[in-house]
PDB file of C-alpha atoms in Angstrom:
ATOM      1  CA  MET K   1      74.890  -6.902 -12.313  1.00 61.00           C
ATOM      2  CA  SER K   2      71.137  -7.227 -12.325  1.00 84.00           C
ATOM      3  CA  THR K   3      69.699  -9.408  -9.577  1.00 89.00           C
ATOM      4  CA  PRO K   4      65.998 -10.002  -8.813  1.00 91.00           C
ATOM      5  CA  ALA K   5      66.233  -7.566  -5.869  1.00 93.00           C
ATOM      6  CA  ARG K   6      67.718  -4.839  -8.078  1.00 94.00           C
ATOM      7  CA  ARG K   7      65.143  -5.429 -10.805  1.00 93.00           C
ATOM      8  CA  ARG K   8      62.363  -5.221  -8.226  1.00 95.00           C
ATOM      9  CA  LEU K   9      63.820  -1.936  -6.932  1.00 96.00           C
ATOM     10  CA  MET K  10      63.824  -0.527 -10.465  1.00 94.00           C
ATOM     11  CA  ARG K  11      60.117  -1.363 -10.621  1.00 93.00           C
ATOM     12  CA  ASP K  12      59.582   0.267  -7.231  1.00 95.00           C
ATOM     13  CA  PHE K  13      61.328   3.400  -8.460  1.00 96.00           C
ATOM     14  CA  LYS K  14      59.277   3.477 -11.652  1.00 94.00           C
ATOM     15  CA  ARG K  15      56.064   3.107  -9.672  1.00 93.00           C
ATOM     16  CA  LEU K  16      57.112   5.828  -7.242  1.00 94.00           C
ATOM     17  CA  GLN K  17      57.709   8.200 -10.162  1.00 94.00           C
ATOM     18  CA  GLU K  18      54.601   7.312 -12.126  1.00 94.00           C
ATOM     19  CA  ASP K  19      52.225   7.274  -9.196  1.00 92.00           C
ATOM     20  CA  PRO K  20      53.839   9.347  -6.459  1.00 92.00           C
ATOM     21  CA  PRO K  21      52.044   9.271  -3.104  1.00 94.00           C
ATOM     22  CA  THR K  22      51.474  12.722  -1.613  1.00 94.00           C
ATOM     23  CA  GLY K  23      53.942  13.893   0.976  1.00 94.00           C
ATOM     24  CA  VAL K  24      56.708  11.374   0.373  1.00 96.00           C
ATOM     25  CA  SER K  25      59.522  11.074  -2.114  1.00 95.00           C
ATOM     26  CA  GLY K  26      62.448   8.758  -2.567  1.00 96.00           C
ATOM     27  CA  ALA K  27      65.166   7.790  -5.011  1.00 96.00           C
ATOM     28  CA  PRO K  28      68.109   5.419  -5.149  1.00 96.00           C
ATOM     29  CA  THR K  29      71.528   6.921  -4.444  1.00 95.00           C
ATOM     30  CA  ASP K  30      73.608   7.717  -7.529  1.00 91.00           C
ATOM     31  CA  ASN K  31      75.824   4.684  -7.546  1.00 89.00           C
ATOM     32  CA  ASN K  32      73.891   2.070  -5.600  1.00 94.00           C
ATOM     33  CA  ILE K  33      70.281   1.067  -6.157  1.00 95.00           C
ATOM     34  CA  MET K  34      70.375  -0.893  -2.874  1.00 97.00           C
ATOM     35  CA  ILE K  35      70.590   2.328  -0.850  1.00 97.00           C
ATOM     36  CA  TRP K  36      67.888   4.950  -1.167  1.00 97.00           C
ATOM     37  CA  ASN K  37      67.381   8.433   0.196  1.00 97.00           C
ATOM     38  CA  ALA K  38      63.848   9.496   1.017  1.00 97.00           C
ATOM     39  CA  VAL K  39      61.977  12.463   2.402  1.00 96.00           C
ATOM     40  CA  ILE K  40      58.706  12.385   4.302  1.00 96.00           C
ATOM     41  CA  PHE K  41      56.831  15.623   4.749  1.00 96.00           C
ATOM     42  CA  GLY K  42      55.119  15.990   8.110  1.00 95.00           C
ATOM     43  CA  PRO K  43      51.394  15.250   7.673  1.00 94.00           C
ATOM     44  CA  HIS K  44      48.933  18.141   7.895  1.00 93.00           C
ATOM     45  CA  ASP K  45      47.070  18.683  11.150  1.00 92.00           C
ATOM     46  CA  THR K  46      49.764  16.951  13.166  1.00 94.00           C
ATOM     47  CA  PRO K  47      52.592  18.541  15.161  1.00 95.00           C
ATOM     48  CA  PHE K  48      54.932  17.211  12.432  1.00 96.00           C
ATOM     49  CA  GLU K  49      53.301  19.494   9.831  1.00 94.00           C
ATOM     50  CA  ASP K  50      55.810  21.368   7.614  1.00 93.00           C
ATOM     51  CA  GLY K  51      58.713  19.155   8.684  1.00 95.00           C
ATOM     52  CA  THR K  52      60.921  17.618   5.979  1.00 96.00           C
ATOM     53  CA  PHE K  53      62.278  14.427   7.455  1.00 96.00           C
ATOM     54  CA  LYS K  54      65.072  12.631   5.674  1.00 96.00           C
ATOM     55  CA  LEU K  55      65.526   8.874   5.758  1.00 97.00           C
ATOM     56  CA  THR K  56      67.790   6.211   4.340  1.00 97.00           C
ATOM     57  CA  ILE K  57      66.521   2.831   3.183  1.00 98.00           C
ATOM     58  CA  GLU K  58      68.948  -0.062   2.831  1.00 98.00           C
ATOM     59  CA  PHE K  59      67.949  -3.190   0.951  1.00 97.00           C
ATOM     60  CA  THR K  60      69.580  -6.592   0.843  1.00 97.00           C
ATOM     61  CA  GLU K  61      69.612  -9.077  -2.028  1.00 95.00           C
ATOM     62  CA  GLU K  62      66.799 -10.885  -0.191  1.00 94.00           C
ATOM     63  CA  TYR K  63      64.365  -8.022  -0.892  1.00 94.00           C
ATOM     64  CA  PRO K  64      61.346  -8.280  -1.216  1.00 95.00           C
ATOM     65  CA  ASN K  65      61.374 -11.436   0.890  1.00 95.00           C
ATOM     66  CA  LYS K  66      63.087  -9.504   3.672  1.00 96.00           C
ATOM     67  CA  PRO K  67      62.238  -5.909   4.622  1.00 97.00           C
ATOM     68  CA  PRO K  68      64.793  -3.123   4.149  1.00 97.00           C
ATOM     69  CA  THR K  69      66.385  -1.250   7.057  1.00 97.00           C
ATOM     70  CA  VAL K  70      64.773   2.164   7.289  1.00 97.00           C
ATOM     71  CA  ARG K  71      66.261   4.899   9.409  1.00 97.00           C
ATOM     72  CA  PHE K  72      65.534   8.566   9.971  1.00 96.00           C
ATOM     73  CA  VAL K  73      68.576  10.717   9.266  1.00 96.00           C
ATOM     74  CA  SER K  74      66.803  13.815  10.566  1.00 94.00           C
ATOM     75  CA  HIS K  75      66.514  14.017  14.319  1.00 94.00           C
ATOM     76  CA  MET K  76      63.085  12.720  15.354  1.00 95.00           C
ATOM     77  CA  PHE K  77      61.045  12.976  18.499  1.00 96.00           C
ATOM     78  CA  HIS K  78      58.453  10.257  18.126  1.00 96.00           C
ATOM     79  CA  PRO K  79      57.306   7.396  20.397  1.00 96.00           C
ATOM     80  CA  ASN K  80      58.269   4.763  17.809  1.00 97.00           C
ATOM     81  CA  VAL K  81      61.602   6.152  16.609  1.00 96.00           C
ATOM     82  CA  TYR K  82      64.819   5.175  18.404  1.00 96.00           C
ATOM     83  CA  ALA K  83      67.545   7.684  19.222  1.00 93.00           C
ATOM     84  CA  ASP K  84      69.635   6.366  16.292  1.00 95.00           C
ATOM     85  CA  GLY K  85      66.743   6.992  13.878  1.00 95.00           C
ATOM     86  CA  GLY K  86      65.675   3.327  13.708  1.00 96.00           C
ATOM     87  CA  ILE K  87      61.933   2.813  13.366  1.00 96.00           C
ATOM     88  CA  CYS K  88      59.764   0.455  15.382  1.00 95.00           C
ATOM     89  CA  LEU K  89      57.054  -0.451  12.915  1.00 95.00           C
ATOM     90  CA  ASP K  90      55.461  -3.904  12.655  1.00 93.00           C
ATOM     91  CA  ILE K  91      55.419  -3.982   8.848  1.00 94.00           C
ATOM     92  CA  LEU K  92      59.197  -3.456   8.821  1.00 95.00           C
ATOM     93  CA  GLN K  93      59.651  -6.408  11.158  1.00 92.00           C
ATOM     94  CA  ASN K  94      57.333  -9.342  11.859  1.00 90.00           C
ATOM     95  CA  ARG K  95      54.401  -8.123   9.743  1.00 93.00           C
ATOM     96  CA  TRP K  96      56.467  -7.623   6.613  1.00 96.00           C
ATOM     97  CA  SER K  97      54.933  -8.846   3.365  1.00 96.00           C
ATOM     98  CA  PRO K  98      56.826  -9.195   0.066  1.00 96.00           C
ATOM     99  CA  THR K  99      53.975  -7.300  -1.592  1.00 95.00           C
ATOM    100  CA  TYR K 100      55.138  -4.037  -0.020  1.00 96.00           C
ATOM    101  CA  ASP K 101      57.256  -1.666  -2.042  1.00 95.00           C
ATOM    102  CA  VAL K 102      59.076   1.605  -1.342  1.00 97.00           C
ATOM    103  CA  SER K 103      55.881   3.546  -1.887  1.00 96.00           C
ATOM    104  CA  ALA K 104      54.017   1.447   0.703  1.00 96.00           C
ATOM    105  CA  ILE K 105      56.879   1.666   3.200  1.00 97.00           C
ATOM    106  CA  LEU K 106      57.092   5.451   2.988  1.00 97.00           C
ATOM    107  CA  THR K 107      53.332   5.975   3.273  1.00 96.00           C
ATOM    108  CA  SER K 108      53.229   3.623   6.285  1.00 96.00           C
ATOM    109  CA  ILE K 109      55.951   5.615   8.015  1.00 96.00           C
ATOM    110  CA  GLN K 110      54.114   8.816   7.152  1.00 96.00           C
ATOM    111  CA  SER K 111      50.970   7.503   8.815  1.00 95.00           C
ATOM    112  CA  LEU K 112      53.025   6.414  11.824  1.00 96.00           C
ATOM    113  CA  LEU K 113      53.860  10.107  12.303  1.00 95.00           C
ATOM    114  CA  SER K 114      50.152  10.910  12.512  1.00 93.00           C
ATOM    115  CA  ASP K 115      49.297   7.910  14.676  1.00 94.00           C
ATOM    116  CA  PRO K 116      52.074   6.956  17.066  1.00 95.00           C
ATOM    117  CA  ASN K 117      51.727   3.744  19.030  1.00 93.00           C
ATOM    118  CA  PRO K 118      52.778   4.718  22.570  1.00 90.00           C
ATOM    119  CA  ASN K 119      52.268   1.148  23.790  1.00 89.00           C
ATOM    120  CA  SER K 120      55.364  -0.106  22.015  1.00 85.00           C
ATOM    121  CA  PRO K 121      57.751   2.761  22.629  1.00 91.00           C
ATOM    122  CA  ALA K 122      61.175   3.145  21.071  1.00 95.00           C
ATOM    123  CA  ASN K 123      61.512   6.519  22.754  1.00 95.00           C
ATOM    124  CA  SER K 124      59.974   6.207  26.221  1.00 94.00           C
ATOM    125  CA  MET K 125      60.114   9.952  26.893  1.00 94.00           C
ATOM    126  CA  ALA K 126      58.191  10.692  23.702  1.00 95.00           C
ATOM    127  CA  ALA K 127      55.684   7.944  24.502  1.00 95.00           C
ATOM    128  CA  GLN K 128      55.135   9.208  28.031  1.00 95.00           C
ATOM    129  CA  LEU K 129      54.684  12.825  26.940  1.00 95.00           C
ATOM    130  CA  TYR K 130      52.367  11.715  24.134  1.00 95.00           C
ATOM    131  CA  LYS K 131      50.147   9.967  26.667  1.00 94.00           C
ATOM    132  CA  GLU K 132      50.410  12.327  29.615  1.00 95.00           C
ATOM    133  CA  ASN K 133      51.434  15.778  28.443  1.00 95.00           C
ATOM    134  CA  ARG K 134      50.378  16.336  24.865  1.00 95.00           C
ATOM    135  CA  ARG K 135      51.263  20.019  24.967  1.00 95.00           C
ATOM    136  CA  GLU K 136      54.894  19.296  25.901  1.00 96.00           C
ATOM    137  CA  TYR K 137      54.989  16.475  23.321  1.00 96.00           C
ATOM    138  CA  GLU K 138      53.898  18.872  20.603  1.00 95.00           C
ATOM    139  CA  LYS K 139      56.469  21.412  21.715  1.00 96.00           C
ATOM    140  CA  ARG K 140      59.269  18.842  21.449  1.00 96.00           C
ATOM    141  CA  VAL K 141      58.000  17.719  18.026  1.00 96.00           C
ATOM    142  CA  LYS K 142      57.846  21.327  16.787  1.00 95.00           C
ATOM    143  CA  ALA K 143      61.514  21.706  17.775  1.00 95.00           C
ATOM    144  CA  CYS K 144      62.205  18.660  15.611  1.00 93.00           C
ATOM    145  CA  VAL K 145      60.342  20.220  12.709  1.00 95.00           C
ATOM    146  CA  GLU K 146      62.489  23.376  13.027  1.00 93.00           C
ATOM    147  CA  GLN K 147      65.614  21.207  13.177  1.00 92.00           C
ATOM    148  CA  SER K 148      64.542  19.333  10.026  1.00 91.00           C
ATOM    149  CA  PHE K 149      64.926  22.503   7.942  1.00 89.00           C
ATOM    150  CA  ILE K 150      68.604  22.758   8.919  1.00 85.00           C
ATOM    151  CA  ASP K 151      69.650  19.067   8.797  1.00 69.00           C
TER     152      ASP K 151
ATOM    153  CA  MET T   1      22.806  -7.928 -46.130  1.00 47.00           C
ATOM    154  CA  ALA T   2      23.909  -4.735 -47.807  1.00 49.00           C
ATOM    155  CA  ASP T   3      20.827  -4.728 -50.038  1.00 53.00           C
ATOM    156  CA  GLU T   4      18.513  -5.287 -47.131  1.00 53.00           C
ATOM    157  CA  ASN T   5      20.092  -2.401 -45.300  1.00 55.00           C
ATOM    158  CA  GLU T   6      19.825  -0.304 -48.412  1.00 55.00           C
ATOM    159  CA  ASN T   7      16.110  -1.111 -48.724  1.00 54.00           C
ATOM    160  CA  GLU T   8      15.500  -0.510 -45.073  1.00 53.00           C
ATOM    161  CA  LYS T   9      17.295   2.782 -45.283  1.00 53.00           C
ATOM    162  CA  MET T  10      15.157   3.861 -48.223  1.00 54.00           C
ATOM    163  CA  ASP T  11      11.995   2.749 -46.465  1.00 55.00           C
ATOM    164  CA  ASN T  12      13.008   4.628 -43.400  1.00 53.00           C
ATOM    165  CA  GLU T  13      13.882   7.663 -45.436  1.00 53.00           C
ATOM    166  CA  ASN T  14      10.451   7.550 -47.088  1.00 58.00           C
ATOM    167  CA  GLN T  15       8.700   7.246 -43.782  1.00 61.00           C
ATOM    168  CA  LYS T  16      10.764   9.732 -41.845  1.00 61.00           C
ATOM    169  CA  PRO T  17      12.337  12.292 -44.139  1.00 71.00           C
ATOM    170  CA  GLU T  18      13.362  14.386 -41.130  1.00 79.00           C
ATOM    171  CA  LYS T  19      15.943  11.777 -40.031  1.00 80.00           C
ATOM    172  CA  MET T  20      19.351  13.384 -39.583  1.00 85.00           C
ATOM    173  CA  PHE T  21      21.656  10.381 -39.132  1.00 86.00           C
ATOM    174  CA  THR T  22      22.047   6.970 -40.710  1.00 88.00           C
ATOM    175  CA  LEU T  23      24.289   4.324 -39.304  1.00 89.00           C
ATOM    176  CA  LYS T  24      26.902   3.546 -41.970  1.00 90.00           C
ATOM    177  CA  LYS T  25      29.482   1.584 -40.105  1.00 91.00           C
ATOM    178  CA  TRP T  26      29.549  -0.223 -36.802  1.00 91.00           C
ATOM    179  CA  ASN T  27      32.860  -1.221 -35.232  1.00 91.00           C
ATOM    180  CA  ALA T  28      32.723  -3.648 -32.352  1.00 92.00           C
ATOM    181  CA  VAL T  29      35.626  -3.493 -29.910  1.00 92.00           C
ATOM    182  CA  ALA T  30      36.211  -6.303 -27.436  1.00 92.00           C
ATOM    183  CA  MET T  31      38.283  -6.056 -24.286  1.00 88.00           C
ATOM    184  CA  TRP T  32      39.783  -9.042 -22.580  1.00 84.00           C
ATOM    185  CA  SER T  33      41.802  -9.775 -19.458  1.00 71.00           C
ATOM    186  CA  TRP T  34      43.231 -12.840 -17.771  1.00 62.00           C
ATOM    187  CA  ASP T  35      40.574 -14.621 -15.732  1.00 62.00           C
ATOM    188  CA  VAL T  36      42.466 -14.494 -12.451  1.00 54.00           C
ATOM    189  CA  GLU T  37      41.966 -12.572  -9.244  1.00 53.00           C
ATOM    190  CA  CYS T  38      45.295 -10.780  -9.464  1.00 51.00           C
ATOM    191  CA  ASP T  39      46.997 -10.399 -12.832  1.00 78.00           C
ATOM    192  CA  THR T  40      50.257  -8.972 -11.543  1.00 89.00           C
ATOM    193  CA  CYS T  41      52.382 -10.997  -9.155  1.00 93.00           C
ATOM    194  CA  ALA T  42      52.364  -8.769  -6.078  1.00 92.00           C
ATOM    195  CA  ILE T  43      55.770 -10.093  -5.034  1.00 94.00           C
ATOM    196  CA  CYS T  44      57.881  -9.288  -8.101  1.00 93.00           C
ATOM    197  CA  ARG T  45      55.324  -6.989  -9.830  1.00 92.00           C
ATOM    198  CA  VAL T  46      55.512  -8.734 -13.180  1.00 91.00           C
ATOM    199  CA  GLN T  47      52.385 -10.116 -14.898  1.00 89.00           C
ATOM    200  CA  VAL T  48      51.803 -13.664 -13.640  1.00 89.00           C
ATOM    201  CA  MET T  49      51.589 -14.909 -17.223  1.00 85.00           C
ATOM    202  CA  ASP T  50      55.117 -13.641 -17.895  1.00 87.00           C
ATOM    203  CA  ALA T  51      58.236 -15.072 -16.278  1.00 90.00           C
ATOM    204  CA  CYS T  52      59.044 -13.718 -12.812  1.00 91.00           C
ATOM    205  CA  LEU T  53      61.946 -11.327 -12.269  1.00 88.00           C
ATOM    206  CA  ARG T  54      64.182 -14.118 -11.014  1.00 86.00           C
ATOM    207  CA  CYS T  55      63.574 -16.265 -14.091  1.00 88.00           C
ATOM    208  CA  GLN T  56      63.996 -13.248 -16.353  1.00 84.00           C
ATOM    209  CA  ALA T  57      67.337 -12.495 -14.735  1.00 78.00           C
ATOM    210  CA  GLU T  58      68.502 -16.066 -15.100  1.00 77.00           C
ATOM    211  CA  SER T  59      66.787 -16.223 -18.515  1.00 69.00           C
ATOM    212  CA  LYS T  60      65.667 -19.791 -18.012  1.00 56.00           C
ATOM    213  CA  LYS T  61      64.227 -21.024 -21.278  1.00 52.00           C
ATOM    214  CA  ASP T  62      62.704 -24.287 -22.370  1.00 49.00           C
ATOM    215  CA  SER T  63      63.034 -25.747 -25.864  1.00 46.00           C
ATOM    216  CA  TYR T  64      60.302 -23.478 -27.269  1.00 50.00           C
ATOM    217  CA  GLY T  65      62.149 -20.408 -26.109  1.00 51.00           C
ATOM    218  CA  LYS T  66      59.313 -19.776 -23.650  1.00 53.00           C
ATOM    219  CA  GLN T  67      60.263 -19.175 -20.081  1.00 55.00           C
ATOM    220  CA  ASP T  68      59.244 -21.957 -17.779  1.00 75.00           C
ATOM    221  CA  CYS T  69      57.774 -20.052 -14.860  1.00 87.00           C
ATOM    222  CA  VAL T  70      54.378 -21.251 -13.671  1.00 92.00           C
ATOM    223  CA  VAL T  71      51.580 -19.531 -11.780  1.00 93.00           C
ATOM    224  CA  VAL T  72      50.273 -20.762  -8.454  1.00 94.00           C
ATOM    225  CA  TRP T  73      46.811 -20.041  -7.043  1.00 93.00           C
ATOM    226  CA  GLY T  74      46.137 -20.285  -3.331  1.00 94.00           C
ATOM    227  CA  GLU T  75      42.897 -21.374  -1.670  1.00 93.00           C
ATOM    228  CA  CYS T  76      42.342 -17.641  -1.119  1.00 92.00           C
ATOM    229  CA  ASN T  77      42.326 -17.206  -4.948  1.00 90.00           C
ATOM    230  CA  HIS T  78      45.380 -14.963  -4.930  1.00 92.00           C
ATOM    231  CA  SER T  79      47.896 -15.797  -7.627  1.00 91.00           C
ATOM    232  CA  PHE T  80      51.670 -15.429  -7.734  1.00 93.00           C
ATOM    233  CA  HIS T  81      54.597 -16.870  -9.624  1.00 94.00           C
ATOM    234  CA  TYR T  82      55.427 -20.252  -8.155  1.00 94.00           C
ATOM    235  CA  CYS T  83      59.086 -19.169  -7.935  1.00 93.00           C
ATOM    236  CA  CYS T  84      58.242 -16.012  -5.968  1.00 94.00           C
ATOM    237  CA  MET T  85      55.859 -17.787  -3.630  1.00 95.00           C
ATOM    238  CA  SER T  86      58.120 -20.753  -2.904  1.00 94.00           C
ATOM    239  CA  LEU T  87      60.797 -18.385  -1.579  1.00 93.00           C
ATOM    240  CA  TRP T  88      58.313 -16.504   0.599  1.00 95.00           C
ATOM    241  CA  VAL T  89      56.553 -19.513   2.179  1.00 95.00           C
ATOM    242  CA  LYS T  90      59.927 -20.725   3.486  1.00 93.00           C
ATOM    243  CA  GLN T  91      59.875 -17.879   5.985  1.00 91.00           C
ATOM    244  CA  ASN T  92      56.132 -17.319   6.439  1.00 93.00           C
ATOM    245  CA  ASN T  93      53.472 -19.720   5.233  1.00 94.00           C
ATOM    246  CA  ARG T  94      50.822 -17.053   4.709  1.00 94.00           C
ATOM    247  CA  CYS T  95      49.409 -15.362   1.639  1.00 95.00           C
ATOM    248  CA  PRO T  96      51.308 -12.058   1.304  1.00 95.00           C
ATOM    249  CA  LEU T  97      48.082 -10.301   0.276  1.00 94.00           C
ATOM    250  CA  CYS T  98      45.457 -11.554   2.732  1.00 92.00           C
ATOM    251  CA  GLN T  99      47.603 -13.135   5.464  1.00 92.00           C
ATOM    252  CA  GLN T 100      45.589 -16.355   5.318  1.00 93.00           C
ATOM    253  CA  GLU T 101      47.365 -19.666   5.834  1.00 95.00           C
ATOM    254  CA  TRP T 102      48.820 -20.489   2.403  1.00 95.00           C
ATOM    255  CA  SER T 103      47.674 -23.653   0.694  1.00 94.00           C
ATOM    256  CA  ILE T 104      47.924 -24.294  -3.017  1.00 94.00           C
ATOM    257  CA  GLN T 105      44.656 -24.584  -4.937  1.00 93.00           C
ATOM    258  CA  ARG T 106      46.198 -25.165  -8.341  1.00 92.00           C
ATOM    259  CA  MET T 107      49.267 -24.553 -10.438  1.00 92.00           C
ATOM    260  CA  GLY T 108      49.850 -24.002 -14.108  1.00 86.00           C
ATOM    261  CA  LYS T 109      49.524 -21.331 -16.735  1.00 76.00           C
TER     262      LYS T 109
END
């Protein structure tokens, strides 16, 4: 069955393959275009560098009028990532626009890794360390990067 | 025209025997594009002049076999399929591209 949401996701996939943004990749799961697996590589010159962080993206039939649910599968230590992997990012909630696609979502999450927003914390420990003890923050993130190779 | 060119060419050849090239054929190529700010609907990513994804899926057709899916321009000059935009404004009455308050400037093809 081909619905507008599924057709849009096919276009997203095509665009992601034809014009892949650096440091992110994603593809629909084998039997369901509404569920995608993605990988974000930790951006250079950040403590996340070299990490390979896996995510799942779940779309509804209301896409692109409603944002998908994006979740880190890899364990993350980041001020805006909840313990269950959920992401606190304005464009995935109240600032969503139907002009975003998978490519835009993944690059936004990638830039969130470089620029956390400690003022709206999803992980208060990470936010506090980010603000007050950057060295410890980086140590915890590095542990996450190591973990991401095994996950 | 051809004779004139021929004469001119001979004149030129007489005056400047050192000339290495003569223009024998000139092909003009014209490019065109739709005269709109945004030619692809940023919501469904189909050209605004084609039917939107929803209409394609439902294959709505009028008597001419053309799909009846119109374009809407906002005051901000951004264009979308009317179908795509009418679904979006129900939840947020802003232009998805510039976040300005959405108000329709014109509709049509």
